[in-house]
Amino acid sequence: MIKYILGIITIIGLAMLSWLVYLYLNLRFDIDKIVNYKPPLTTQFFDKNGELVANIFEKENRLYVDYEDIPPRVIEALLAIEDTQFFEHGGVNLDAISRALIKDIKAGKLVEGASTLTQQLVKTVLLTREKKLIRKIKEALLSIRVEQVLTKEQILERYFNQVYFGHGYFGIRTAALGYFKKELYQLSLKEIAILVGLPKAPSFYDPTRNLKFSLARANQVVNRLKTLGWINQNEYQEATDSVPTVYNQTLTKNKAPYIVDYAFKELRKNIPNIKEEGYIINLTIDLKAQEIARQALNLSYNNIIKRDQYFRSVAFKGLEVYPISLIEEQEAFTKTLNGGLITIENNTGKILSLVGGVNYRESSFNRVIQSQRQPGSAVKPFIYQQALDLGYSPASYIADISRTYEFDDEETKKANTENPDVNESDTQTEDTSKKRWQPKNYEEDYKGLITLREALVHSRNLATINLVNDIGIDVIYKGLKSYGFNDLPFDLSITLGSFGVSPMEFSQAYSMFSNDGIQVKPYLVSSITNRYKQTVNFEPEEKFITSPEQAYLMTTILEDVVKKGTGRMANVDGIEIAGKTGTSNNNVDAWFCGYTPTLQTIVWFGNDDNKPMRRSETGGRAAGPAFAYFYKNYLKLHPEIKRNFTQPDNVKTTTLNGEKEYYTETSKLPLNKTRLLEKNQVQF
């Protein structure tokens, strides 16, 4: 009978052993996720100075740390509280299992675990957290297998990067930066103790929620270190008494949402898994300059609102009840008014700051990138540059006189053609298919013959239109196309900027002036480094437009725009500024496009629904102050920047009518005004 029972036991034992061997052999492929460990990693954006701009991730916020970058004290603290015999066992600690088994039998249920760090890693990566015997057996077998394939150091590296530390932080480096704003090597003993105590119950011990319990758990870790003799009495006492500062931060830490949105949308076109691959993306922006730009935009925005409110209060002073239409109009204006600002480096196109609106939380629509707004008079420098390159000079005279233009009204012509009641005699008597256009200067006057410089400095519409007529609309059209403008109307309205352009596109176009005749494409990403430390750098994209000396002639004119023309409100003491205002029809759009010797900034304001602003909200008044605010404060931040434009050697100077004037071999000085009148027999 005994032999029979022993036989049964032997058979059962052999069967169990065979089953375990079979199970073990079939689990050999299951550890691939641990051996070839490639967890999802957070992608980080940094500014040009190495300051974190934002984190982006899909589901798990994880920043990887290599084993050699983990301080020994961090490893000691973890082993002290979780697995003191880690370097002695082979994946499973039989002594710990025996102790836990006795306690479980006494309690009649599973009350204590005996998992090694290897088992915890296996459970986290490969298995579920359910407490079932089959899962525990698999866990033990897999742990033994992992220990045969990986070194202890490799196992620890994977553990520290895989485990959840609460508050949305996966991996110990993520937790250190999140809770304490420190890298691992900067942590105090108490901070280390808080971190290694978290995996047992991450939510419960989260120091941002339950600091008292978190500190108590940390003190258990410190006490264990003291008991093992791994720290001395002084270290123990100091750590026990200390209460570290804990930060309750957002996971993304996004300091420049308009910029991060734009960068992400551009990058994911070629990197679809960008949120999980742990890229280090170095941006061209300066976060300090970005903050100045944000303040500048909001300052001008608030001033526009205040002026509008003041105007309405004065205009309707004495009325006991405001008209409903006025109240509705005011509310709509306040809600739809917005702006955008972009600053780039002149010679590289690197974007230094980009603010796509006055409040990202209210609207994530990026007006710098996504909007298409009419530039108004801000387009004039491109027309005048063509004139300069064709031989005009800043001192050349053009006619600032009024003209009436007739053009075909295609809709009326089509209606007349289709209407049988309109006969030939009717159309001969009065051609209703013709429309008239009589453009005006903003001041509603004209000055006769004025210099090209004066016409642009004071943004004279009539002079500009007459200049375009002299050059030819087809030439101007082709020229603007070559500068990068699209969807242009083939008529004289092109002269006044009657087409759509985004501030980003405008910034690229304007760089032909700020960068000595060479356009540069604005770009935001300077380099990308993947998880394997491989780096790709990005370089400027350039396009030759005109020579440095010809571009400099335009700079001298645009300097006068700021000194004594429509851009006076953009002036800043201590640095030379060139720029141009732009106000579209009915004050729908207000621009200031300007540059210094090293930087260029485009500012735009308008209503998102394209409703007009008040007539006084011109480019100079609405956008100019934002430009000035940015540069006043940027100079405080970087007083070392270049302050004066450099005059090319091929640019010559003379004195005309008591004023300094510039000319080149291409743009020679013209006849004087009297001789020009005589030669052309022009009368006014």
XYZ file of C-alpha atoms in Angstrom:
684
model
C 0.000 0.000 0.000
C 2.801 2.342 0.934
C 4.645 1.413 -2.221
C 1.479 2.133 -4.160
C 1.086 5.551 -2.589
C 4.747 6.347 -3.147
C 4.358 5.289 -6.735
C 1.401 7.597 -7.210
C 3.333 10.452 -5.623
C 6.325 9.713 -7.831
C 4.159 9.681 -10.925
C 2.496 12.907 -9.921
C 5.857 14.451 -9.121
C 7.311 13.387 -12.461
C 4.231 14.668 -14.212
C 4.493 17.986 -12.459
C 8.196 18.139 -13.208
C 7.574 17.330 -16.863
C 4.857 19.972 -16.965
C 7.205 22.537 -15.409
C 9.973 21.641 -17.874
C 7.499 21.874 -20.755
C 6.198 25.173 -19.434
C 9.704 26.501 -18.979
C 10.786 25.527 -22.481
C 7.723 27.136 -24.024
C 8.266 30.340 -22.076
C 11.695 30.933 -23.538
C 10.294 33.204 -26.242
C 8.057 35.161 -23.874
C 10.910 37.136 -22.364
C 11.700 38.921 -25.625
C 9.963 42.095 -24.381
C 12.375 42.202 -21.463
C 15.523 41.112 -23.272
C 14.946 43.488 -26.195
C 13.450 46.118 -23.941
C 11.998 49.027 -25.881
C 9.370 50.820 -23.802
C 7.408 53.825 -25.083
C 9.381 56.964 -24.257
C 8.380 60.588 -23.869
C 9.539 62.998 -26.559
C 10.938 66.240 -25.180
C 11.241 69.702 -26.702
C 14.016 72.048 -25.575
C 14.694 75.675 -26.422
C 17.996 76.967 -27.818
C 19.376 77.306 -24.276
C 18.548 73.735 -23.262
C 15.478 74.651 -21.198
C 12.579 72.210 -21.327
C 9.682 73.518 -23.404
C 7.327 70.529 -23.273
C 6.887 66.764 -23.026
C 4.642 64.820 -25.371
C 3.711 61.158 -25.019
C 0.962 58.744 -26.034
C 0.039 56.861 -22.843
C 3.108 56.542 -20.625
C 5.238 59.496 -19.584
C 8.696 57.911 -19.391
C 12.204 59.401 -19.538
C 14.881 56.734 -19.874
C 17.995 56.461 -17.711
C 20.963 54.178 -18.411
C 22.303 52.023 -15.589
C 25.591 53.892 -15.405
C 23.670 57.114 -14.746
C 21.826 55.676 -11.737
C 23.630 56.708 -8.501
C 24.697 53.808 -6.225
C 22.693 55.247 -3.332
C 19.488 54.936 -5.412
C 20.252 51.262 -6.056
C 21.061 50.636 -2.391
C 17.818 52.225 -1.247
C 15.762 50.102 -3.649
C 17.476 46.858 -2.677
C 17.170 47.673 1.029
C 13.385 47.940 0.920
C 12.529 45.537 -1.926
C 15.152 42.828 -2.472
C 18.215 42.840 -0.215
C 19.554 39.581 -1.656
C 19.099 40.661 -5.268
C 22.721 40.048 -6.243
C 22.714 36.578 -4.607
C 19.566 34.866 -5.911
C 18.898 33.512 -9.378
C 15.600 35.246 -9.953
C 13.612 33.607 -7.166
C 14.354 33.953 -3.421
C 13.480 30.592 -1.838
C 13.974 31.851 1.729
C 11.545 34.693 1.183
C 9.064 32.322 -0.465
C 9.204 29.987 2.531
C 8.539 32.798 4.977
C 5.678 34.138 2.894
C 4.212 30.638 2.426
C 4.060 30.052 6.164
C 2.252 33.353 6.697
C -0.166 32.618 3.850
C -0.982 29.155 5.285
C -1.624 30.600 8.718
C -3.894 33.256 7.269
C -5.633 30.880 4.913
C -5.068 33.243 1.994
C -2.370 35.141 0.123
C -1.321 37.925 2.491
C 2.358 38.417 1.743
C 4.361 38.270 -1.438
C 7.963 37.242 -1.824
C 8.669 38.656 -5.243
C 12.195 39.578 -6.176
C 12.899 42.628 -8.304
C 13.259 40.277 -11.256
C 9.812 38.849 -10.588
C 8.355 42.334 -10.234
C 9.856 43.273 -13.593
C 8.467 40.121 -15.221
C 5.044 40.740 -13.724
C 5.013 44.369 -14.890
C 6.188 43.729 -18.441
C 4.825 40.267 -19.249
C 2.062 39.251 -16.853
C -1.018 40.506 -15.071
C -1.179 41.452 -11.401
C -3.747 38.764 -10.473
C -2.848 36.515 -7.514
C -3.271 33.028 -9.000
C -1.011 30.043 -8.616
C -0.450 29.541 -12.353
C 0.554 33.180 -12.725
C 3.019 32.860 -9.820
C 4.535 29.736 -11.345
C 4.944 31.438 -14.724
C 6.409 34.460 -12.987
C 9.004 32.353 -11.175
C 9.977 30.395 -14.296
C 10.237 33.523 -16.417
C 12.333 35.224 -13.749
C 14.778 32.328 -13.696
C 15.008 32.509 -17.470
C 15.572 36.287 -17.427
C 18.390 35.896 -14.899
C 20.107 33.465 -17.280
C 19.935 35.860 -20.218
C 20.485 39.287 -18.627
C 22.997 40.585 -16.141
C 21.893 41.942 -12.793
C 22.732 45.442 -13.984
C 20.571 45.041 -17.074
C 17.674 43.820 -14.943
C 17.988 46.808 -12.617
C 18.120 49.224 -15.546
C 14.916 47.778 -16.938
C 13.241 47.831 -13.541
C 14.062 51.475 -12.847
C 12.716 52.496 -16.256
C 9.629 50.289 -16.328
C 8.039 50.693 -12.905
C 5.220 53.167 -12.234
C 5.967 55.815 -9.595
C 2.570 57.495 -9.404
C 1.288 60.862 -10.687
C 1.626 59.667 -14.287
C 5.384 59.077 -13.951
C 6.840 55.900 -15.432
C 10.470 55.299 -14.563
C 12.499 56.751 -11.723
C 14.109 59.558 -13.730
C 10.665 60.796 -14.782
C 9.554 60.738 -11.146
C 12.673 62.578 -9.923
C 12.190 65.366 -12.443
C 8.447 65.443 -11.839
C 8.294 65.424 -8.053
C 11.541 67.262 -7.282
C 12.690 68.969 -10.514
C 16.007 67.172 -10.114
C 18.092 64.660 -11.994
C 18.886 61.467 -10.061
C 22.382 62.584 -9.084
C 20.924 65.710 -7.458
C 18.545 63.882 -5.109
C 18.904 63.868 -1.342
C 18.671 60.600 0.610
C 15.133 61.413 1.736
C 14.055 62.175 -1.839
C 15.554 58.869 -2.970
C 13.712 57.087 -0.163
C 10.418 58.655 -1.225
C 10.912 57.454 -4.793
C 11.934 53.853 -4.084
C 9.044 53.547 -1.632
C 6.457 54.464 -4.271
C 6.180 51.275 -6.413
C 4.553 49.336 -3.546
C 1.448 51.586 -3.735
C 2.056 54.465 -6.186
C -1.261 56.237 -5.782
C -1.409 55.893 -2.009
C 2.159 57.082 -1.457
C 2.017 59.856 -4.091
C 3.664 62.768 -2.204
C 1.549 65.352 -4.015
C -1.571 63.741 -2.550
C -0.517 62.054 0.681
C 2.747 63.611 1.798
C 2.360 62.341 5.378
C 2.125 58.695 4.303
C 4.817 59.179 1.674
C 7.237 60.503 4.298
C 6.395 57.630 6.642
C 7.106 55.112 3.877
C 10.371 56.920 3.077
C 11.416 56.721 6.723
C 10.930 52.949 6.558
C 13.405 52.896 3.691
C 15.879 55.056 5.626
C 15.502 52.877 8.708
C 16.124 49.742 6.642
C 19.313 51.278 5.252
C 20.456 52.032 8.808
C 19.630 48.498 9.988
C 21.687 47.016 7.159
C 24.564 49.305 8.041
C 24.515 50.996 4.630
C 24.205 54.505 6.122
C 25.579 55.969 9.356
C 23.721 57.569 12.242
C 24.183 61.133 10.973
C 22.848 60.253 7.524
C 19.960 58.423 9.121
C 19.023 61.326 11.387
C 19.335 63.961 8.673
C 17.218 61.969 6.245
C 14.572 61.121 8.849
C 14.139 64.757 9.873
C 14.065 66.284 6.392
C 10.901 67.176 4.470
C 11.717 67.747 0.772
C 9.873 70.224 -1.431
C 7.475 68.342 -3.687
C 6.152 69.834 -6.938
C 2.725 69.089 -8.322
C 3.450 69.628 -12.022
C 1.549 68.934 -15.185
C 2.881 66.020 -17.161
C 3.458 67.944 -20.383
C 5.006 71.040 -18.735
C 4.090 72.877 -21.950
C 5.481 76.415 -21.766
C 4.832 77.381 -25.393
C 1.736 75.553 -26.697
C 1.482 77.356 -30.045
C 5.079 76.427 -30.798
C 4.802 72.823 -29.636
C 1.608 72.315 -31.650
C 3.269 73.625 -34.786
C 6.454 71.603 -34.290
C 4.488 68.428 -33.571
C 2.263 68.782 -36.637
C 5.279 69.324 -38.880
C 7.352 66.494 -37.403
C 4.660 63.825 -37.392
C 4.438 64.084 -41.187
C 7.723 62.152 -41.305
C 7.778 60.655 -37.791
C 4.372 59.032 -37.185
C 5.408 57.477 -33.847
C 6.916 60.675 -32.493
C 5.005 60.457 -29.191
C 6.506 57.090 -28.222
C 10.094 57.145 -29.430
C 11.741 59.414 -26.884
C 13.116 61.983 -29.306
C 15.069 64.946 -28.014
C 13.939 67.844 -30.192
C 15.987 71.006 -29.952
C 14.021 74.045 -31.032
C 15.340 77.362 -32.270
C 13.214 79.385 -29.867
C 14.357 81.242 -26.764
C 11.789 80.759 -23.991
C 12.648 84.114 -22.438
C 12.124 85.852 -25.763
C 8.935 83.829 -26.201
C 7.590 85.193 -22.931
C 8.452 88.756 -23.981
C 6.637 88.177 -27.277
C 3.571 86.866 -25.464
C 3.551 89.916 -23.196
C 3.997 92.238 -26.178
C 1.042 90.764 -28.043
C -1.210 90.856 -24.995
C -0.217 94.433 -24.145
C -1.239 95.709 -27.571
C -4.356 93.548 -27.543
C -5.475 95.027 -24.216
C -4.745 98.553 -25.420
C -6.870 98.053 -28.532
C -9.722 96.803 -26.353
C -9.356 99.744 -23.963
C -9.327 102.274 -26.812
C -12.434 100.734 -28.282
C -14.233 100.768 -24.945
C -13.204 104.367 -24.328
C -14.404 105.416 -27.774
C -17.777 103.820 -27.203
C -18.167 105.343 -23.757
C -17.440 108.816 -25.165
C -19.524 108.369 -28.296
C -22.584 107.315 -26.301
C -22.009 109.445 -23.229
C -25.280 110.671 -21.772
C -27.362 107.824 -23.108
C -29.270 106.121 -20.312
C -29.625 102.927 -22.330
C -27.054 101.656 -24.816
C -28.473 100.349 -28.097
C -28.624 96.556 -28.184
C -26.669 96.604 -31.444
C -23.820 98.460 -29.713
C -23.661 95.959 -26.858
C -23.681 93.006 -29.268
C -21.038 94.642 -31.451
C -18.790 95.306 -28.435
C -19.096 91.727 -27.197
C -18.356 90.339 -30.651
C -15.355 92.629 -31.059
C -13.889 91.567 -27.715
C -14.307 87.888 -28.534
C -12.998 87.914 -32.088
C -10.063 90.363 -31.840
C -6.766 88.517 -31.909
C -3.197 88.750 -33.045
C 0.019 86.961 -33.891
C 3.755 87.578 -33.646
C 6.794 85.829 -35.089
C 10.475 86.709 -34.689
C 13.286 85.101 -36.684
C 17.035 85.465 -36.984
C 17.744 87.442 -40.144
C 20.570 85.338 -41.516
C 19.317 81.857 -40.612
C 15.525 81.930 -40.466
C 15.583 80.351 -37.007
C 12.323 81.161 -35.232
C 13.125 82.886 -31.956
C 9.533 83.410 -30.822
C 6.112 82.542 -32.184
C 2.808 83.477 -30.545
C -0.224 82.321 -32.511
C -2.860 84.164 -30.472
C -3.525 86.092 -27.287
C -4.935 83.112 -25.356
C -4.193 79.498 -26.280
C -6.744 78.106 -23.834
C -9.530 80.016 -25.541
C -8.315 79.289 -29.055
C -5.536 76.959 -30.224
C -5.875 78.282 -33.792
C -2.382 79.465 -34.754
C -2.822 82.741 -36.587
C 0.863 82.975 -37.478
C 0.714 79.690 -39.375
C -2.889 79.048 -40.335
C -4.454 82.433 -41.064
C -4.592 84.104 -44.464
C -4.903 87.876 -44.064
C -4.595 90.807 -46.450
C -1.261 92.601 -45.952
C -2.487 96.009 -47.119
C 0.316 98.541 -47.471
C 2.819 96.129 -45.889
C 3.250 94.692 -49.392
C 4.564 97.996 -50.797
C 8.272 97.401 -50.040
C 8.203 94.439 -52.422
C 6.873 96.645 -55.192
C 9.399 99.375 -54.488
C 12.230 96.830 -54.367
C 11.337 95.834 -57.909
C 11.503 99.487 -58.899
C 14.950 99.825 -57.311
C 16.204 96.711 -59.070
C 14.888 98.091 -62.371
C 16.958 101.250 -62.013
C 14.845 103.584 -59.882
C 16.558 105.109 -56.870
C 15.155 106.278 -53.511
C 15.407 109.814 -54.931
C 13.485 109.057 -58.137
C 10.270 111.028 -58.593
C 6.858 109.443 -59.026
C 3.434 111.018 -59.387
C 1.223 111.176 -56.340
C -1.944 112.119 -58.201
C -5.458 110.742 -58.379
C -6.727 108.730 -61.300
C -9.971 106.957 -62.085
C -9.754 103.446 -63.473
C -12.444 101.626 -65.427
C -12.571 97.865 -65.560
C -14.944 95.183 -66.714
C -17.553 93.942 -64.258
C -17.744 90.359 -65.463
C -20.922 89.563 -63.526
C -22.777 92.563 -64.994
C -21.510 91.788 -68.477
C -22.686 88.198 -68.156
C -26.127 89.314 -66.899
C -26.519 91.757 -69.791
C -25.578 89.076 -72.267
C -28.109 86.651 -70.883
C -30.907 89.273 -70.529
C -32.948 89.616 -73.790
C -34.283 93.007 -72.671
C -30.827 94.568 -73.040
C -30.297 95.523 -76.711
C -27.258 96.844 -78.532
C -28.383 100.485 -78.437
C -28.720 100.324 -74.662
C -25.162 99.108 -74.185
C -23.819 101.745 -76.579
C -25.539 104.523 -74.671
C -24.291 103.442 -71.225
C -21.902 100.551 -70.734
C -23.208 99.071 -67.476
C -20.588 96.325 -67.610
C -17.890 98.849 -66.634
C -16.934 99.612 -63.055
C -14.963 102.559 -61.769
C -12.198 102.498 -59.172
C -10.846 105.725 -57.746
C -8.236 104.884 -55.088
C -7.260 107.416 -52.437
C -4.431 108.082 -50.057
C -5.181 107.445 -46.392
C -4.962 111.223 -45.815
C -7.313 111.780 -48.783
C -4.936 114.252 -50.463
C -2.195 114.162 -53.100
C 1.193 115.855 -53.386
C 2.092 115.831 -57.054
C 5.645 114.659 -57.726
C 7.308 113.062 -54.727
C 10.370 110.896 -54.315
C 10.144 107.163 -54.173
C 11.494 107.382 -50.614
C 8.797 109.807 -49.493
C 6.071 107.763 -51.175
C 7.004 104.613 -49.240
C 7.852 106.354 -45.957
C 4.368 107.862 -45.830
C 2.708 104.876 -47.550
C 1.142 106.915 -50.374
C -1.346 104.716 -52.216
C -1.673 106.906 -55.304
C 2.073 107.194 -55.824
C 2.411 103.428 -55.501
C -0.346 102.745 -58.021
C 1.202 105.171 -60.477
C 4.577 103.488 -59.968
C 3.026 100.121 -60.773
C 1.455 101.596 -63.891
C 4.843 102.904 -64.974
C 6.570 99.579 -64.418
C 3.711 97.423 -65.699
C 1.266 95.261 -63.784
C 2.606 92.132 -65.487
C 6.146 92.869 -64.249
C 4.958 93.544 -60.707
C 2.811 90.412 -60.743
C 5.715 88.199 -61.812
C 7.972 89.855 -59.293
C 5.621 89.224 -56.382
C 5.239 85.619 -57.490
C 9.007 85.228 -57.472
C 9.086 86.552 -53.890
C 6.822 83.697 -52.822
C 3.351 85.276 -52.857
C 0.525 83.111 -54.205
C -3.094 83.492 -55.349
C -2.488 87.047 -56.539
C -5.135 89.047 -58.415
C -3.915 90.246 -61.799
C -5.059 93.846 -61.380
C -4.024 97.066 -59.663
C -5.579 96.032 -56.355
C -2.449 93.914 -55.930
C -0.691 97.208 -55.216
C -2.654 97.622 -51.984
C -2.227 94.052 -50.780
C -5.596 92.606 -51.759
C -4.580 88.966 -51.316
C -4.102 86.552 -48.444
C -0.837 85.760 -46.678
C 0.011 84.265 -43.293
C 2.453 86.004 -40.918
C 4.758 82.995 -41.366
C 4.754 83.392 -45.161
C 5.173 87.133 -44.774
C 8.136 86.551 -42.486
C 9.882 84.500 -45.148
C 9.164 87.115 -47.803
C 10.389 90.027 -45.651
C 13.681 88.281 -44.950
C 14.869 89.451 -48.381
C 15.166 92.916 -46.823
C 16.514 91.949 -43.412
C 18.994 89.392 -44.802
C 20.728 91.481 -47.463
C 18.695 90.311 -50.442
C 18.526 86.608 -49.583
C 15.266 85.059 -48.426
C 15.494 82.459 -45.671
C 12.730 80.033 -44.800
C 11.711 80.286 -41.140
C 12.244 77.012 -39.294
C 11.650 75.828 -35.760
C 13.578 72.567 -35.262
C 17.367 72.758 -35.137
C 18.075 69.082 -34.395
C 16.429 65.758 -33.541
C 18.085 62.995 -31.505
C 16.514 59.531 -31.276
C 16.642 57.048 -28.398
C 19.856 55.586 -29.800
C 21.644 58.952 -29.554
C 21.632 59.447 -33.349
C 21.231 63.103 -34.309
C 19.977 64.912 -37.406
C 20.709 68.637 -37.731
C 18.717 71.083 -39.845
C 20.175 73.910 -41.887
C 18.704 77.139 -43.328
C 17.013 77.134 -46.734
C 18.014 80.176 -48.777
C 16.886 81.862 -51.987
C 18.733 84.698 -53.697
C 16.501 87.666 -54.569
C 18.682 90.726 -55.018
C 22.124 92.072 -54.175
C 23.070 93.307 -50.680
C 23.483 96.877 -51.919
C 20.029 96.952 -53.525
C 18.447 95.478 -50.391
C 20.277 98.057 -48.294
C 18.643 100.872 -50.259
C 15.290 99.498 -49.120
C 16.548 99.263 -45.533
C 17.397 102.978 -45.538
C 13.861 103.789 -46.698
C 12.243 101.495 -44.151
C 14.382 103.081 -41.435
C 12.745 106.391 -42.318
C 9.329 104.734 -42.054
C 10.114 104.114 -38.380
C 11.891 107.417 -37.745
C 9.421 109.785 -39.370
C 6.762 107.834 -41.226
C 3.839 105.580 -40.461
C 5.911 103.295 -38.219
C 6.982 105.802 -35.574
C 5.259 103.875 -32.776
C 7.607 100.944 -33.407
C 10.719 103.021 -32.727
C 13.078 101.921 -29.950
C 15.933 104.014 -28.599
C 19.408 102.562 -28.903
C 18.940 100.358 -31.955
C 18.308 100.933 -35.656
C 14.968 99.613 -36.881
C 13.567 99.308 -40.388
C 9.969 98.395 -41.016
C 6.664 98.938 -42.729
C 3.110 99.280 -41.516
C 0.176 97.638 -43.226
C -3.525 98.391 -42.917
C -5.945 96.562 -45.164
C -9.208 97.951 -46.525
C -11.633 99.111 -43.796
C -9.008 98.401 -41.118
C -9.691 94.681 -41.177
C -5.985 93.875 -40.740
C -3.213 95.782 -38.994
C 0.461 94.849 -39.504
C 3.911 95.942 -38.555
C 6.757 94.156 -40.317
C 10.142 95.261 -39.072
C 13.719 94.254 -38.431
C 16.925 95.204 -36.666
C 20.472 94.275 -37.781
C 20.003 90.724 -36.434
C 16.303 89.995 -35.920
C 13.022 90.377 -37.790
C 9.522 90.507 -36.293
C 6.108 90.398 -37.931
C 3.101 91.527 -35.853
C -0.533 91.214 -36.940
C -3.857 92.200 -35.360
C -7.418 91.779 -36.565
C -10.739 90.099 -35.896
C -10.957 86.372 -36.521
C -14.282 86.892 -38.285
C -12.749 89.565 -40.577
C -14.888 92.362 -39.180
C -13.291 95.821 -39.411
C -11.570 97.399 -36.456
C -12.026 101.109 -35.782
C -10.513 103.423 -38.399
C -7.821 104.598 -35.984
C -6.521 101.035 -35.505
C -3.891 101.172 -38.214
C -0.837 98.992 -38.517
C 1.285 101.653 -36.873
C -0.990 102.135 -33.888
C -2.250 98.590 -33.311
C 0.834 96.499 -34.178
C 3.719 98.971 -33.841
C 3.685 99.140 -30.000
C 3.892 95.350 -29.719
C 7.017 95.424 -31.891
C 8.520 98.197 -29.756
C 7.744 96.388 -26.493
C 9.407 93.231 -27.736
C 12.649 94.950 -28.716
C 12.859 97.191 -25.663
C 12.736 94.146 -23.444
C 14.819 91.933 -25.709
C 17.604 94.506 -25.521
C 17.539 94.164 -21.743
C 17.836 90.421 -22.153
C 20.579 90.638 -24.806
C 22.330 94.029 -24.620
C 25.205 92.584 -26.655
C 23.296 92.318 -29.947
C 24.313 94.368 -32.943
C 22.671 97.807 -32.960
C 23.459 99.317 -36.375
C 22.943 98.227 -39.977
C 26.080 97.713 -42.051
C 26.291 99.726 -45.272
C 27.731 97.692 -48.170
C 30.819 99.127 -49.873
C 29.021 99.532 -53.202
C 26.394 101.843 -51.732
C 27.251 105.507 -52.192
C 25.835 108.567 -50.464
C 25.209 112.184 -51.382
C 23.160 115.121 -50.095
C 19.941 116.072 -51.838
C 17.769 118.936 -50.613
C 19.680 118.917 -47.351
C 19.038 115.208 -46.749
C 21.397 112.250 -46.984
C 20.550 109.996 -49.903
C 21.823 106.618 -51.047
C 22.408 105.228 -54.523
C 24.145 102.353 -56.319
C 25.423 101.523 -59.771
C 21.991 100.031 -60.532
C 19.935 102.726 -58.815
C 21.611 105.899 -59.992
C 20.592 109.372 -58.897
C 17.792 110.817 -61.088
C 17.390 114.183 -62.756
C 16.430 116.935 -60.331
C 12.750 117.753 -59.982
C 12.792 120.923 -62.146
C 14.507 119.219 -65.067
C 12.192 116.260 -64.735
C 9.139 118.525 -65.003
C 10.600 120.257 -68.050
C 11.548 116.989 -69.725
C 8.166 115.363 -69.256
C 6.097 118.577 -69.453
C 4.098 117.410 -66.450
C 1.532 119.881 -65.196
C -0.514 119.883 -61.959
